[in-house]
Amino acid sequence: MGLLSKKDSKLILDPLADNNPITIQVLGICSALAITAELEASIVMTISVLFVLGVGNVVVSLMRNIIPSKIRIIVQLVVVATLVIIVDQVLKAFAYELSKTLSVFVGLIITNCIIMGRFEAFALGNGPWKSFLDGIGNALGYGLILIIVGFFRELLGSGTLLGIPVLGDPIAKTGLYSIGYENNGFMLLSPMALVTVGIIIWVQRSRNKALIEEN
């Protein structure tokens, strides 16, 4: 028998597609609009949420039987705030310029409805291992959409990926620019993130009729 049972595997795999927190549950849209103009920022935000949600789910699960019901939200906020502070300090120590780019959005992980939703809906009612898998799965599902959106927005908006020119030099007119290609500056605006997410939702649901019927 493998490390993960079929049910355990679903905790990780379902949020990647059929129960994606952004495209199906429509949660965490704000960060998808705000920080996906650059692929690097999307990746770092994904890693940050992966750490916060994975560890946070385990901590809340471990404390689930001793948390008074009346203050459970406060306790959950303390847990997620502590983890976000750790992420913020690590970014400032090792990736200061990127931390300035992400700015307030790292702090807003505290209020990310995906995280609080998983604490409430799953971690409070399940053991640490399942809660960890649920946290990792939902964080990966969230991050997958951020990375896809960040990839297309940076590529089409700036002609770069991770800050590296991949379509040529727009000033020297090399690569695609030599045949008249121009960067689409609209892709760097927040509304285009919403349009890109909308296209992903359309593609996903057109490939899965069950999602259309349920929603």
CSV table of C-alpha atoms in Angstrom, one decimal, residues 10-12 14-15 19-22 25 27 49-50 52-61 64 72-73 76 80 109-127 130-142:
chain,number,residue,atom,x,y,z
A,10,LYS,CA,-8.1,13.2,-3.9
A,11,LEU,CA,-7.3,15.8,-1.2
A,12,ILE,CA,-4.4,16.9,-3.2
A,14,ASP,CA,-9.2,17.6,-6.6
A,15,PRO,CA,-8.2,21.3,-5.8
A,19,ASN,CA,-12.6,21.8,-7.1
A,20,ASN,CA,-10.1,24.5,-7.7
A,21,PRO,CA,-10.4,27.3,-5.0
A,22,ILE,CA,-10.1,30.1,-7.6
A,25,GLN,CA,-15.0,28.1,-5.5
A,27,LEU,CA,-12.0,32.4,-3.7
A,49,VAL,CA,0.5,30.3,0.7
A,50,LEU,CA,1.7,26.7,0.4
A,52,VAL,CA,1.0,29.1,5.5
A,53,LEU,CA,-1.9,26.8,4.5
A,54,GLY,CA,0.0,23.5,4.9
A,55,VAL,CA,1.5,24.4,8.3
A,56,GLY,CA,-1.6,26.3,9.5
A,57,ASN,CA,-4.0,23.4,8.7
A,58,VAL,CA,-1.8,21.1,10.8
A,59,VAL,CA,-1.6,23.5,13.7
A,60,VAL,CA,-5.3,24.1,13.8
A,61,SER,CA,-6.0,20.4,13.5
A,64,ARG,CA,-9.0,21.5,17.3
A,72,ARG,CA,-11.9,29.6,17.3
A,73,ILE,CA,-11.8,32.4,14.7
A,76,GLN,CA,-7.2,30.8,13.6
A,80,VAL,CA,-2.2,32.4,10.2
A,109,ILE,CA,-2.6,36.3,3.1
A,110,ILE,CA,-4.0,36.6,6.7
A,111,THR,CA,-7.4,37.5,5.3
A,112,ASN,CA,-7.2,35.1,2.3
A,113,CYS,CA,-10.6,33.4,2.4
A,114,ILE,CA,-9.1,30.1,1.1
A,115,ILE,CA,-7.0,29.8,4.2
A,116,MET,CA,-9.7,30.7,6.7
A,117,GLY,CA,-12.1,28.5,4.8
A,118,ARG,CA,-9.9,25.4,5.0
A,119,PHE,CA,-9.3,26.0,8.7
A,120,GLU,CA,-13.0,26.1,9.3
A,121,ALA,CA,-14.2,23.5,6.8
A,122,PHE,CA,-11.5,20.9,7.1
A,123,ALA,CA,-8.8,21.4,9.8
A,124,LEU,CA,-11.3,21.7,12.7
A,125,GLY,CA,-12.8,18.4,11.8
A,126,ASN,CA,-9.9,16.2,10.6
A,127,GLY,CA,-6.6,14.9,11.8
A,130,LYS,CA,-5.4,14.8,6.2
A,131,SER,CA,-5.4,18.5,7.1
A,132,PHE,CA,-1.8,18.8,5.8
A,133,LEU,CA,-2.8,17.1,2.5
A,134,ASP,CA,-5.9,19.3,2.2
A,135,GLY,CA,-3.8,22.4,2.8
A,136,ILE,CA,-1.1,21.4,0.3
A,137,GLY,CA,-3.8,20.5,-2.3
A,138,ASN,CA,-5.7,23.8,-2.0
A,139,ALA,CA,-2.5,25.8,-2.0
A,140,LEU,CA,-1.3,24.1,-5.1
A,141,GLY,CA,-4.6,24.6,-6.8
A,142,TYR,CA,-4.5,28.3,-5.9
